[in-house]
Amino acid sequence: MAFTISIQVKATEMPHDSTNVIVLSLSEIWEKASKNSKLIQIQKLKIKTSEEEVKDALTERFPEIGASGTYARISNMPVFENGLFHTPDQFPVIHNFYKISGDAYLNVYNGGKVRNNIEAEEVKHAIALEFQHLTVSEIRFKAAIYFLDLKRSYMFKQLLLQDIAEQEITGTDQTTA
């Protein structure tokens, strides 16, 4: 069952046309509320964060591989045998220094810690999804409350206008009789 409501908005740009009527259904209001709600956007960011945390937990199973390298140019080292104020002797050194290293680490078994961590992150992700569904439901519920409140007010206004019109008709008949 689709409800529709017309909302009158004052237009300031066009002085000759004082009102614009916007007709929205409840599903359109829900769509706009879901699209523009900051709470839902925050929940979507939390879901993306939890997805990345699950991926991060999964990478704990992968081996860690590292490599490093160093190159240095070294000059002769002075040796002061007769004190600081005398000419030093030069200690011969190898002028080029190279160092390359690599390491690898693979966690073969850690008492199920990695598996438990992955499962915990997946549960946190499922909870984040449920919180998003809850937030969407709350926003839709509030939008429906406001929509139905506007609908009730609109119908009450129409009823009052109809009642006034009937009283004017019956009031003119009573004055002429």
CSV table of C-alpha atoms in Angstrom, one decimal:
chain,number,residue,atom,x,y,z
A,1,MET,CA,0.0,0.0,0.0
A,2,ALA,CA,1.6,3.2,-1.1
A,3,PHE,CA,0.8,6.5,0.6
A,4,THR,CA,1.3,9.8,-1.0
A,5,ILE,CA,1.4,13.2,0.5
A,6,SER,CA,1.6,16.7,-1.0
A,7,ILE,CA,3.8,19.2,0.8
A,8,GLN,CA,3.3,22.8,0.0
A,9,VAL,CA,6.6,24.8,-0.1
A,10,LYS,CA,6.7,28.6,-0.3
A,11,ALA,CA,8.7,29.7,-3.4
A,12,THR,CA,10.5,33.0,-3.0
A,13,GLU,CA,11.9,33.2,-6.6
A,14,MET,CA,8.5,33.5,-8.3
A,15,PRO,CA,6.2,36.1,-6.7
A,16,HIS,CA,3.3,35.3,-9.0
A,17,ASP,CA,3.3,31.6,-8.0
A,18,SER,CA,3.2,31.4,-4.2
A,19,THR,CA,3.2,27.6,-3.7
A,20,ASN,CA,4.7,24.5,-5.3
A,21,VAL,CA,3.3,21.1,-4.5
A,22,ILE,CA,5.6,18.2,-4.1
A,23,VAL,CA,4.0,14.7,-4.1
A,24,LEU,CA,6.1,12.1,-2.4
A,25,SER,CA,5.2,8.5,-1.6
A,26,LEU,CA,6.4,6.7,1.6
A,27,SER,CA,8.9,4.7,-0.4
A,28,GLU,CA,10.4,7.8,-1.9
A,29,ILE,CA,10.7,9.4,1.5
A,30,TRP,CA,12.4,6.2,2.8
A,31,GLU,CA,14.8,6.3,-0.2
A,32,LYS,CA,15.7,10.0,0.4
A,33,ALA,CA,16.1,9.5,4.1
A,34,SER,CA,18.4,6.5,3.6
A,35,LYS,CA,20.4,8.4,1.0
A,36,ASN,CA,20.9,11.5,3.1
A,37,SER,CA,21.2,10.1,6.6
A,38,LYS,CA,24.6,10.7,8.2
A,39,LEU,CA,24.0,7.8,10.6
A,40,ILE,CA,23.7,5.4,7.8
A,41,GLN,CA,26.8,6.8,6.1
A,42,ILE,CA,28.7,6.3,9.4
A,43,GLN,CA,27.5,2.7,9.6
A,44,LYS,CA,28.6,2.1,6.0
A,45,LEU,CA,32.1,3.4,6.9
A,46,LYS,CA,32.1,1.1,9.9
A,47,ILE,CA,31.3,-1.8,7.6
A,48,LYS,CA,34.1,-0.9,5.3
A,49,THR,CA,36.4,-0.7,8.3
A,50,SER,CA,35.3,-4.2,9.6
A,51,GLU,CA,35.8,-5.6,6.1
A,52,GLU,CA,39.4,-4.3,6.1
A,53,GLU,CA,39.9,-5.8,9.6
A,54,VAL,CA,38.8,-9.2,8.3
A,55,LYS,CA,41.2,-8.9,5.4
A,56,ASP,CA,44.0,-7.9,7.8
A,57,ALA,CA,43.2,-10.9,10.0
A,58,LEU,CA,43.4,-13.2,6.9
A,59,THR,CA,46.8,-11.8,6.0
A,60,GLU,CA,48.2,-13.2,9.3
A,61,ARG,CA,48.3,-16.6,7.6
A,62,PHE,CA,50.6,-15.4,4.8
A,63,PRO,CA,54.4,-15.6,5.3
A,64,GLU,CA,56.3,-12.5,6.1
A,65,ILE,CA,59.1,-11.8,3.7
A,66,GLY,CA,61.6,-9.0,4.0
A,67,ALA,CA,64.7,-7.8,2.2
A,68,SER,CA,67.1,-5.0,2.9
A,69,GLY,CA,70.3,-3.6,1.4
A,70,THR,CA,72.9,-1.1,2.4
A,71,TYR,CA,75.7,0.6,0.4
A,72,ALA,CA,78.3,2.8,2.1
A,73,ARG,CA,81.4,4.7,0.9
A,74,ILE,CA,83.9,4.9,3.7
A,75,SER,CA,87.0,7.1,3.8
A,76,ASN,CA,90.3,6.3,5.6
A,77,MET,CA,90.1,6.5,9.3
A,78,PRO,CA,92.6,8.8,11.0
A,79,VAL,CA,94.6,7.4,14.0
A,80,PHE,CA,96.1,10.0,16.3
A,81,GLU,CA,99.2,8.3,17.9
A,82,ASN,CA,101.1,11.5,18.9
A,83,GLY,CA,98.1,13.6,20.1
A,84,LEU,CA,95.5,15.7,18.5
A,85,PHE,CA,97.9,18.5,17.4
A,86,HIS,CA,100.1,16.2,15.3
A,87,THR,CA,99.4,14.7,11.8
A,88,PRO,CA,97.4,11.5,12.1
A,89,ASP,CA,98.3,8.3,10.5
A,90,GLN,CA,95.7,6.9,8.1
A,91,PHE,CA,94.3,3.5,8.9
A,92,PRO,CA,93.6,1.6,5.7
A,93,VAL,CA,90.0,0.5,5.3
A,94,ILE,CA,87.9,-1.0,2.5
A,95,HIS,CA,86.3,2.0,0.8
A,96,ASN,CA,83.1,0.3,-0.4
A,97,PHE,CA,80.7,-1.5,1.9
A,98,TYR,CA,77.8,-3.6,0.7
A,99,LYS,CA,75.3,-5.4,2.8
A,100,ILE,CA,72.3,-7.4,1.5
A,101,SER,CA,70.0,-9.3,3.7
A,102,GLY,CA,66.7,-11.1,3.6
A,103,ASP,CA,64.4,-12.8,6.0
A,104,ALA,CA,61.3,-14.8,6.0
A,105,TYR,CA,58.8,-15.9,8.7
A,106,LEU,CA,56.0,-18.4,8.4
A,107,ASN,CA,53.7,-19.1,11.3
A,108,VAL,CA,53.1,-22.8,11.0
A,109,TYR,CA,51.0,-23.2,14.2
A,110,ASN,CA,50.1,-20.8,16.9
A,111,GLY,CA,47.6,-22.6,18.9
A,112,GLY,CA,44.6,-21.6,16.7
A,113,LYS,CA,45.2,-17.9,17.6
A,114,VAL,CA,45.1,-16.8,13.9
A,115,ARG,CA,41.9,-18.8,13.2
A,116,ASN,CA,40.2,-17.4,16.3
A,117,ASN,CA,41.2,-13.9,15.4
A,118,ILE,CA,39.8,-14.3,11.9
A,119,GLU,CA,36.5,-15.7,13.3
A,120,ALA,CA,36.3,-12.9,15.8
A,121,GLU,CA,36.8,-10.3,13.0
A,122,GLU,CA,34.1,-12.0,10.9
A,123,VAL,CA,31.7,-11.9,13.8
A,124,LYS,CA,32.5,-8.2,14.3
A,125,HIS,CA,31.8,-7.6,10.6
A,126,ALA,CA,28.4,-9.4,11.0
A,127,ILE,CA,27.5,-7.3,14.0
A,128,ALA,CA,28.4,-4.1,12.0
A,129,LEU,CA,26.1,-5.3,9.2
A,130,GLU,CA,23.3,-5.8,11.7
A,131,PHE,CA,23.9,-2.4,13.2
A,132,GLN,CA,23.6,-0.9,9.7
A,133,HIS,CA,20.3,-2.7,9.2
A,134,LEU,CA,19.1,-1.5,12.6
A,135,THR,CA,20.0,2.1,11.7
A,136,VAL,CA,18.3,1.9,8.4
A,137,SER,CA,15.2,0.5,10.1
A,138,GLU,CA,15.2,3.3,12.7
A,139,ILE,CA,15.6,6.0,10.1
A,140,ARG,CA,12.7,4.5,8.1
A,141,PHE,CA,10.6,4.3,11.2
A,142,LYS,CA,11.2,7.9,12.0
A,143,ALA,CA,10.5,9.0,8.4
A,144,ALA,CA,7.3,7.0,8.5
A,145,ILE,CA,6.3,8.6,11.8
A,146,TYR,CA,6.9,12.1,10.3
A,147,PHE,CA,5.2,11.1,7.1
A,148,LEU,CA,2.1,9.9,8.8
A,149,ASP,CA,2.0,12.9,11.1
A,150,LEU,CA,2.1,15.1,8.0
A,151,LYS,CA,-0.6,13.0,6.4
A,152,ARG,CA,-2.8,13.2,9.5
A,153,SER,CA,-2.3,17.0,9.6
A,154,TYR,CA,-3.1,17.3,6.0
A,155,MET,CA,-6.3,15.2,6.3
A,156,PHE,CA,-7.3,17.2,9.4
A,157,LYS,CA,-6.8,20.5,7.5
A,158,GLN,CA,-8.9,19.2,4.6
A,159,LEU,CA,-11.6,18.1,7.1
A,160,LEU,CA,-11.6,21.5,8.7
A,161,LEU,CA,-11.9,23.3,5.4
A,162,GLN,CA,-14.7,21.0,4.4
A,163,ASP,CA,-16.5,21.6,7.7
A,164,ILE,CA,-16.1,25.4,7.3
A,165,ALA,CA,-17.5,25.2,3.8
A,166,GLU,CA,-20.5,23.1,5.0
A,167,GLN,CA,-21.1,25.6,7.9
A,168,GLU,CA,-21.0,28.5,5.4
A,169,ILE,CA,-23.5,26.8,3.2
A,170,THR,CA,-25.8,25.8,6.1
A,171,GLY,CA,-25.2,29.2,7.7
A,172,THR,CA,-26.4,31.1,4.6
A,173,ASP,CA,-29.4,28.8,4.3
A,174,GLN,CA,-30.4,29.6,8.0
A,175,THR,CA,-30.1,33.4,7.5
A,176,THR,CA,-32.3,33.4,4.4
A,177,ALA,CA,-35.0,31.2,5.9
